[in-house]
Coordinates of C-alpha atoms and ligand atoms in Angstrom, one line a residue:
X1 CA 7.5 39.9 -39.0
X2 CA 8.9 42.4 -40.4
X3 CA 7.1 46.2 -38.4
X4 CA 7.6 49.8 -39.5
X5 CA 8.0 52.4 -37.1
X6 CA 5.7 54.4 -39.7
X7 CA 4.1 53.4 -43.3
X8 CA 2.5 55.7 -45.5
X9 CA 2.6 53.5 -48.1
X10 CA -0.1 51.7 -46.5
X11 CA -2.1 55.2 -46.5
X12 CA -2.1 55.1 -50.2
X13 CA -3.4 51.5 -50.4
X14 CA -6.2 51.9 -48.3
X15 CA -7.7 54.8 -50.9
X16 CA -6.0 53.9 -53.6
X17 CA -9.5 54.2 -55.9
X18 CA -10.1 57.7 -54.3
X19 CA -6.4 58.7 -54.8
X20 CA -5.9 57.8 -58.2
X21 CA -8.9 59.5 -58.8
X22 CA -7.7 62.8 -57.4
X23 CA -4.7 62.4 -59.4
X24 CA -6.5 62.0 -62.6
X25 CA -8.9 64.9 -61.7
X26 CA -6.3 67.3 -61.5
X27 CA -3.9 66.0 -63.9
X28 CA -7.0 66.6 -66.6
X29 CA -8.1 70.0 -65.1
X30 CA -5.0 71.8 -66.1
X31 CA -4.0 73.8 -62.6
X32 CA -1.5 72.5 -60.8
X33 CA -0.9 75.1 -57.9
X34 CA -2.9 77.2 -56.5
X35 CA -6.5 76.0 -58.0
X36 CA -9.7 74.7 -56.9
X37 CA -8.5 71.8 -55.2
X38 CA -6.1 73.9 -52.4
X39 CA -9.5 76.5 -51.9
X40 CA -11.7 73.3 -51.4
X41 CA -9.0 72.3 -49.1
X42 CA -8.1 75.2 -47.1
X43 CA -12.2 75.1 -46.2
X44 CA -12.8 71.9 -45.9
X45 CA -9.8 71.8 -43.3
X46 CA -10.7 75.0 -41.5
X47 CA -14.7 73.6 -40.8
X48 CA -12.6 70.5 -39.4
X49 CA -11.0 72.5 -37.3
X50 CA -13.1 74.9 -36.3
X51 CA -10.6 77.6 -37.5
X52 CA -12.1 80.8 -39.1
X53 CA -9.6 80.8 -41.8
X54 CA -6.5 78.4 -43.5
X55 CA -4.0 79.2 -45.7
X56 CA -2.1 76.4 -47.9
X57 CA 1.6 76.7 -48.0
X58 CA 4.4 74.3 -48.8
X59 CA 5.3 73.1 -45.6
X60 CA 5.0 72.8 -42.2
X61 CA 8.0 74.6 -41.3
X62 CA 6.9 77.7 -43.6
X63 CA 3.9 77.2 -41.9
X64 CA 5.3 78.2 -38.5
X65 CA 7.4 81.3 -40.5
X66 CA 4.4 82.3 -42.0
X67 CA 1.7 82.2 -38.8
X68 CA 4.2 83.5 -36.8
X69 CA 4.8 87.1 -39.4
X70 CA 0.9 87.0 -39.6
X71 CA 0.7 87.2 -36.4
X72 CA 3.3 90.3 -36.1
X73 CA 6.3 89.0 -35.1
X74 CA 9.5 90.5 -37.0
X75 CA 13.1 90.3 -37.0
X76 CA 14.7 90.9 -33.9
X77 CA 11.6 89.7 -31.7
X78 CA 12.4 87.1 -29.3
X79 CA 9.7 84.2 -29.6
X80 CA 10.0 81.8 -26.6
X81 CA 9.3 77.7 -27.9
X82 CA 10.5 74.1 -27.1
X83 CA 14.2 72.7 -27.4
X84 CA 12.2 69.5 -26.9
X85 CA 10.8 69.5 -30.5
X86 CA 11.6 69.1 -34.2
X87 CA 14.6 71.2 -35.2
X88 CA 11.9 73.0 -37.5
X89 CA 9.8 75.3 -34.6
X90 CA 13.6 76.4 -34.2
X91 CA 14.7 77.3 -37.7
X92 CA 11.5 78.7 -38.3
X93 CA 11.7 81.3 -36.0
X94 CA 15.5 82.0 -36.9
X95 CA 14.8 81.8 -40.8
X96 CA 12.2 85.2 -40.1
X97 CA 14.8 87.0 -38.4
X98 CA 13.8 86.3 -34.5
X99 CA 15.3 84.7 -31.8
X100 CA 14.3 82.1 -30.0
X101 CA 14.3 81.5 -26.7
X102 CA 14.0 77.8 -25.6
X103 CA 12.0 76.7 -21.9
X104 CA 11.8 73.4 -20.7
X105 CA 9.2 70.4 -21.1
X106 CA 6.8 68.4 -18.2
X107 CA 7.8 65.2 -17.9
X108 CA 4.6 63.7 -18.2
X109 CA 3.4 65.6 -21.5
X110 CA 7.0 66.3 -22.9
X111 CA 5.2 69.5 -24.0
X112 CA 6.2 73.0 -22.7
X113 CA 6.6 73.6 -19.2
X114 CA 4.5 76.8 -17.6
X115 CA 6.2 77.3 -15.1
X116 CA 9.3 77.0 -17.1
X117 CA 7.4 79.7 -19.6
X118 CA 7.0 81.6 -16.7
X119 CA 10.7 82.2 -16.1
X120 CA 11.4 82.7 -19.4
X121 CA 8.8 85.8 -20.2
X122 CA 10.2 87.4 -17.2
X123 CA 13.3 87.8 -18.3
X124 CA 12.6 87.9 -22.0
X125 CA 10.3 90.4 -23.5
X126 CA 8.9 87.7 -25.6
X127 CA 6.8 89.5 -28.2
X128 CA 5.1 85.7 -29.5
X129 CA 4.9 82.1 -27.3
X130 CA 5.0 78.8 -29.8
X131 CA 3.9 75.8 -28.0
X132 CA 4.4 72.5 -30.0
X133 CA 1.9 69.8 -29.1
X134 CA 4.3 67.5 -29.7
X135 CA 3.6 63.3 -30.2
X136 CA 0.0 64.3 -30.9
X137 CA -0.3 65.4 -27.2
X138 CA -1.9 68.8 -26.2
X139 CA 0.5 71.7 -24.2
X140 CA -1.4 73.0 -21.2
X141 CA -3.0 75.9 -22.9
X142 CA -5.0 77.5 -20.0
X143 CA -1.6 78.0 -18.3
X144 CA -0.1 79.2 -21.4
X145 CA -3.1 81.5 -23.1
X146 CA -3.1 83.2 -19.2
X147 CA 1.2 83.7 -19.2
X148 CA 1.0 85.0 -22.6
X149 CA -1.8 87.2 -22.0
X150 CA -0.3 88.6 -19.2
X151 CA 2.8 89.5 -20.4
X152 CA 1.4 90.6 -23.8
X153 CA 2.8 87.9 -26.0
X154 CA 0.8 86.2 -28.8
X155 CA 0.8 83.1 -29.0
X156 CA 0.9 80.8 -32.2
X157 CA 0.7 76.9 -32.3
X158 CA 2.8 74.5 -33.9
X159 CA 0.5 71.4 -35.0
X160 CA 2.2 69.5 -36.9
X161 CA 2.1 66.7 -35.2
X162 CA -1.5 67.3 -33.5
X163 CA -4.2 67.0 -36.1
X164 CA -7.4 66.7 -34.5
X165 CA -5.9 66.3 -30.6
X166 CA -7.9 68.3 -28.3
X167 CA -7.6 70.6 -24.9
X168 CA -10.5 70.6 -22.8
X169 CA -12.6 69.4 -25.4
X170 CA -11.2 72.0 -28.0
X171 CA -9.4 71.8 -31.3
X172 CA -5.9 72.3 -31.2
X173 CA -4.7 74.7 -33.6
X174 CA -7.9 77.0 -32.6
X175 CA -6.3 78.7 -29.0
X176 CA -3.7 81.1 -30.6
X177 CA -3.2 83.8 -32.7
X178 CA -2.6 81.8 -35.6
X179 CA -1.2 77.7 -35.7
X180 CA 1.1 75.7 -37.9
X181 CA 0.2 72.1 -39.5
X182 CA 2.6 69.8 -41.3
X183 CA 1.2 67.6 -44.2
X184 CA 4.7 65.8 -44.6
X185 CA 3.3 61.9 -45.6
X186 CA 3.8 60.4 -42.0
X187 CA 2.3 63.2 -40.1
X188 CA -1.4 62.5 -38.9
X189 CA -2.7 63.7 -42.0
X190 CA -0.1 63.4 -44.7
X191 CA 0.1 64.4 -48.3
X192 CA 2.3 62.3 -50.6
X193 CA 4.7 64.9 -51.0
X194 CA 5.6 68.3 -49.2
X195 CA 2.6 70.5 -47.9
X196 CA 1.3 72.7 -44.7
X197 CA -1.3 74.8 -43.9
X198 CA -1.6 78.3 -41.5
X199 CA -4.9 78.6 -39.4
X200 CA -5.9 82.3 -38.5
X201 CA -8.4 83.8 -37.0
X202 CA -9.1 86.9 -38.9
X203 CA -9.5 87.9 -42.5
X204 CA -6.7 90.6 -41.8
X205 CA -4.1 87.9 -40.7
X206 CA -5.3 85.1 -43.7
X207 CA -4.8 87.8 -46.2
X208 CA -1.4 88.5 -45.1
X209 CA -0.3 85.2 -44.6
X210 CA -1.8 84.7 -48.8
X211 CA 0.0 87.3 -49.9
X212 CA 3.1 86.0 -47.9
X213 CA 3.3 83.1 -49.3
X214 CA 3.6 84.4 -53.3
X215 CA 5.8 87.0 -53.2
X216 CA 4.0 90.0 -51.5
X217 CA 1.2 89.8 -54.3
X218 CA -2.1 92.1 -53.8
X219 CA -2.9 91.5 -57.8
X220 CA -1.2 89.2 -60.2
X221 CA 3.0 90.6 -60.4
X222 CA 1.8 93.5 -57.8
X223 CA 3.7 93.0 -54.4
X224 CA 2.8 95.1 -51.5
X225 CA 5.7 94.1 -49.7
X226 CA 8.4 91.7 -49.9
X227 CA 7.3 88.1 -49.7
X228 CA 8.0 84.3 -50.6
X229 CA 7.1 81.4 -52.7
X230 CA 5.5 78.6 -50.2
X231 CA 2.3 77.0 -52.5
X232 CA 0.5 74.2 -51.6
X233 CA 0.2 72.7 -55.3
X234 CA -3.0 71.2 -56.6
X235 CA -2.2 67.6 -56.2
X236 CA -1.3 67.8 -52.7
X237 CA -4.3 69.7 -51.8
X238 CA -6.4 66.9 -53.9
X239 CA -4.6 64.2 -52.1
X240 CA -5.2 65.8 -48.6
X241 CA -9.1 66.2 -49.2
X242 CA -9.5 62.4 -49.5
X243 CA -7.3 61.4 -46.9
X244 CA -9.1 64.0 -44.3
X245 CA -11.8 62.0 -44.9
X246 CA -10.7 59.6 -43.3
X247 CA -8.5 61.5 -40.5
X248 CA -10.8 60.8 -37.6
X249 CA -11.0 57.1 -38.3
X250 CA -7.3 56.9 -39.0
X251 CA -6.9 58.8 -35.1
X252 CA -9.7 56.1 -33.6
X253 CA -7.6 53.5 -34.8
X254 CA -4.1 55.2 -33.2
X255 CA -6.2 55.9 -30.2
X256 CA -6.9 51.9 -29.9
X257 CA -3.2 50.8 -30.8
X258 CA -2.3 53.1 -27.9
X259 CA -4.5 51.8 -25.6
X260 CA -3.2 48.6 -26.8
X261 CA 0.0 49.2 -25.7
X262 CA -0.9 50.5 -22.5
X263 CA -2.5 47.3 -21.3
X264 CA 0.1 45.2 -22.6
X265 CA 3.1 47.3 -21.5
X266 CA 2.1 48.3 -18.2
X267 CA 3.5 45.7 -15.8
X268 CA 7.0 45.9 -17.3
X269 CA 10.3 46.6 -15.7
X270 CA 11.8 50.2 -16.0
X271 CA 9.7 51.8 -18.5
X272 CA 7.3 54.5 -18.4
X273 CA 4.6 55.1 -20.5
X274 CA 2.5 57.8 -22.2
X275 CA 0.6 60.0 -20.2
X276 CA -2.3 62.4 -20.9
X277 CA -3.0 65.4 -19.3
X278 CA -6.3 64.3 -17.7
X279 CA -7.6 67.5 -19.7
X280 CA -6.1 66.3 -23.0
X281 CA -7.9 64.1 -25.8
X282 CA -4.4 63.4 -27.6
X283 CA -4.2 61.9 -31.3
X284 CA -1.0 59.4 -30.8
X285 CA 1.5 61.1 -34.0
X286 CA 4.3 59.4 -31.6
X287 CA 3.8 56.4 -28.6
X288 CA 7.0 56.8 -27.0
X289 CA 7.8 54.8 -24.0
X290 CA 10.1 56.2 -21.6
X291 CA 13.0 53.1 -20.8
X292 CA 15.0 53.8 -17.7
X293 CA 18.2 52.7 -16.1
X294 CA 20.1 53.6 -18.9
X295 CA 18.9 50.9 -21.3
X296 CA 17.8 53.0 -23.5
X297 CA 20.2 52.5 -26.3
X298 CA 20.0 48.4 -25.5
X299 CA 16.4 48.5 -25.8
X300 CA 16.3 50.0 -29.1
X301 CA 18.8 47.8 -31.2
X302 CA 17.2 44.7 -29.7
X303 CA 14.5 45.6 -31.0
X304 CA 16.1 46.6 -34.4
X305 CA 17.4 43.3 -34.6
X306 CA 14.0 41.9 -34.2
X307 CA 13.0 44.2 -37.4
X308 CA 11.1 46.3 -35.2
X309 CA 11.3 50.2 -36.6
X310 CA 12.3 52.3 -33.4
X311 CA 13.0 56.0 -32.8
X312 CA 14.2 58.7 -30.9
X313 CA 12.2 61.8 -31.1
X314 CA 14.6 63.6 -30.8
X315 CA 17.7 62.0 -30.1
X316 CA 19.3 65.5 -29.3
X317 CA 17.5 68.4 -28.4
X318 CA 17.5 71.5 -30.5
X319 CA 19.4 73.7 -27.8
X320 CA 22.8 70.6 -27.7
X321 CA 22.6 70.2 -31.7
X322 CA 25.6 71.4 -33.5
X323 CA 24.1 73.9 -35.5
X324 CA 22.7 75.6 -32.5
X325 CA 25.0 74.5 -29.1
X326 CA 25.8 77.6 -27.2
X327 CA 24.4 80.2 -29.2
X328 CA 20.4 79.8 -28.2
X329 CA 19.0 81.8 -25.1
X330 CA 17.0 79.0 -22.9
X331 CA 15.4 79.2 -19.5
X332 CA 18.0 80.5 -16.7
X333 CA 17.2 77.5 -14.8
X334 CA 18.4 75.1 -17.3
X335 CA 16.4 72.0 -19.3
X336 CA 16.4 69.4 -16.8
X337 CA 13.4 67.4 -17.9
X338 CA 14.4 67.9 -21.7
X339 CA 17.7 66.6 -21.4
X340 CA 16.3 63.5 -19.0
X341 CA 13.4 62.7 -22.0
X342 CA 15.9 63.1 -24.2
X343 CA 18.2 60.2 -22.9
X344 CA 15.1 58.0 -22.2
X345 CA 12.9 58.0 -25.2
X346 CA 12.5 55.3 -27.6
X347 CA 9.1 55.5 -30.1
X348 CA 7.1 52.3 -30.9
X349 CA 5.9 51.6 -34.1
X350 CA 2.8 53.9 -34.6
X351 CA -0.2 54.4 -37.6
X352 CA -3.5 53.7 -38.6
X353 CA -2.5 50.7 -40.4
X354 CA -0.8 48.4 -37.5
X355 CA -3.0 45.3 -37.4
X356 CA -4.0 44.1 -33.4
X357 CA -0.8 41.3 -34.2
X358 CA 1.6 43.5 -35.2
X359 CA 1.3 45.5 -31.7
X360 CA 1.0 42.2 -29.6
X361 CA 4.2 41.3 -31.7
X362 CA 5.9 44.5 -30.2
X363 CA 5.0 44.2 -27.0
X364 CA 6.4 40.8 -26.4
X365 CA 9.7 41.5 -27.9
X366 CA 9.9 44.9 -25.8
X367 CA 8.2 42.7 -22.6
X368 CA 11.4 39.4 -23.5
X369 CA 13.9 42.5 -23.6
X370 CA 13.2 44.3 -20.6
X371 CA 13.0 41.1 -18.5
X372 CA 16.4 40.6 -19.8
X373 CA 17.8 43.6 -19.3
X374 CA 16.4 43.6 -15.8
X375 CA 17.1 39.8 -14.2
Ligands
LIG1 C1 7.2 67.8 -39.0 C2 7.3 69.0 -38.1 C3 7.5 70.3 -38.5 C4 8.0 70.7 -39.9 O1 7.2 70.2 -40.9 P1 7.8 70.0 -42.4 O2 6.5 69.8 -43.2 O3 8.7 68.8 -42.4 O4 8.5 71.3 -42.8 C5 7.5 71.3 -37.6 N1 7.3 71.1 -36.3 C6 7.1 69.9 -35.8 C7 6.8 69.7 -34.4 C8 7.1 68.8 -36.7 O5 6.9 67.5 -36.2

């Protein structure tokens, strides 16, 4: 057996008809960015949500430039966020001029940390907060709508890895200011290309964030101010409407791999796994195990050899990477549980498309290898 970490390729083959047909659609209409298809999108994916408004861009990390300016933040504001996340909530906030300042993770969500949060708007006047709900788990936002409340921060949420996971039985995506999704083809919902999408909540902020994203324009070669190009292009957007037809499916089926795992893994030696926030409905982007006792590393090319796709997400965090080491502000208390997940994580293979085998397949090798590791 031969098991991929991740597989869109798979995604396509299970609506090949529907996709081909979207291809062919737009291929014959003539508008290729821009069109139709990214308005039918942008609504059909705000009733999903719940979101009053989206806006189509490029990419996900655009996404987070652009929510973040539509929700006011400029050059020179500090914006407090994750060093446990993708390295793209980081450049995002450093490509619009601000500066980040990083806070530390819980253990058992790996999402931010309030109390960490806390700290770090007490010292910082952080004029924006960007919680990433990161592995397709939710960040506690009733402790971190009340911090940024109180200290007069907005707050804007990066998504792109949480499509359709829920807090207290509401959308995430729908607490902030403004929130960031990724379409990149492995995410929860993934074009086959590049794509992202800004949800706002008033007509004030979606403009903005339109006219952001093509040069400043009010009219046609008019710019009001001084924009950028970050489209969402027809085929992309025609792409995405068939497969969010199918995202709750596709997150019932990663919801039943992960329980999967759970009762299969949970009588192991030195791991731990997953946990939810009991107030968190989470949508499983990521499983990743926790493997302890410095095994780690083991673990993973064991189960390399044994054609298993493994992963570290991230294998550095964004505060120890070279491009940012010793030049990014982060809680004065340090990032004790981000450097601790970061040594201990290891992602299982995880999408819609796993077959009931394929997991049972994983779980042996990983049960055989931790056995080992521990006699
Ligand atoms: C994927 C991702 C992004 C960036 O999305 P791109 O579409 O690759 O630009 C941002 N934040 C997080 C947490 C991500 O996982």
């Amino acid at each position: 057996m031969n098991i991929a970490l991740c597989d869109p390729k798979r995604a396509y083959e299970a609506q090949k008809t529907a996709l081909d047909a979207a291809f062919q659609r737009v291929m014959k209409n003539g508008r290729y960015i821009l069109g139709p298809e990214t308005e039918a999108f942008e609504k059909e994916f705000a009733d999903w949500t719940g979101a009053p408004h989206c806006v189509g861009v490029a990419n996900g990390t655009d996404a987070v430039e652009l929510a973040l300016r539509a929700s006011g933040v400029r050059a020179g504001d500090a914006v407090a966020t994750v060093s446990h996340t993708a390295v793209a909530t980081v450049a995002a906030v450093e490509r619009l001029g601000a500066v980040p300042v990083l806070t530390d993770v819980e253990l058992s969500s790996s999402c931010m940390s309030p109390e960490s949060l806390e700290r770090v708007l007490k010292r910082h006047k952080a004029r924006a907060v960007l919680p990433v709900h990161l592995y397709g788990q939710c960040a506690n936002m009733d402790a971190i709508m009340a911090l940024a409340g109180r200290h007069g921060a907005k707050v804007v949420e990066d998504c792109a890895q949480a499509h359709g996971a829920a807090f207290r039985g509401k959308m995430a995506g729908t607490f902030g200011d403004a929130a960031a999704f990724s379409f990149y083809p492995t995410k929860n919902l993934g074009a086959f290309g590049d794509g992202g999408a800004v949800l706002v909540k008033n007509e004030d902020a979606a403009r903005h964030a339109r006219q952001l994203r093509q040069y400043g324009w009010h009219e046609r070669y008019i710019s009001d101010f001084a924009g950028f190009n970050s489209r969402l292009d027809e085929l992309q957007a025609a792409f995405l409407r068939v497969r969010l037809g199918r995202l709750e499916q596709d997150n019932g089926r990663r919801r039943q791999i992960a329980s999967r795992y759970m009762r299969h893994l949970a009588d192991l030696p030195g791991i731990t796994l997953p946990l939810a926030g009991p107030a968190t409905d989470p949508v499983w982007h990521l499983f990743v195990v926790r493997i302890h006792d410095g095994l780690r590393d083991e673990a993973a090319r064991r189960l390399q050899d044994r054609a298993i796709g493994v992963a570290r997400h991230y294998p550095l965090p964004v505060h120890l990477q070279p491009a940012y080491r010793g030049r990014l502000a982060i809680d004065g208390k340090g990032l004790p549980n981000t450097e601790k997940l970061c040594g201990e994580i290891l992602s299982l293979p995880m999408h819609p498309h796993l077959a009931d085998n394929e997991v049972d397949y994983v779980c042996s090798v990983l049960g055989e290898t931790l056995r080992e590791l521990h006699r």
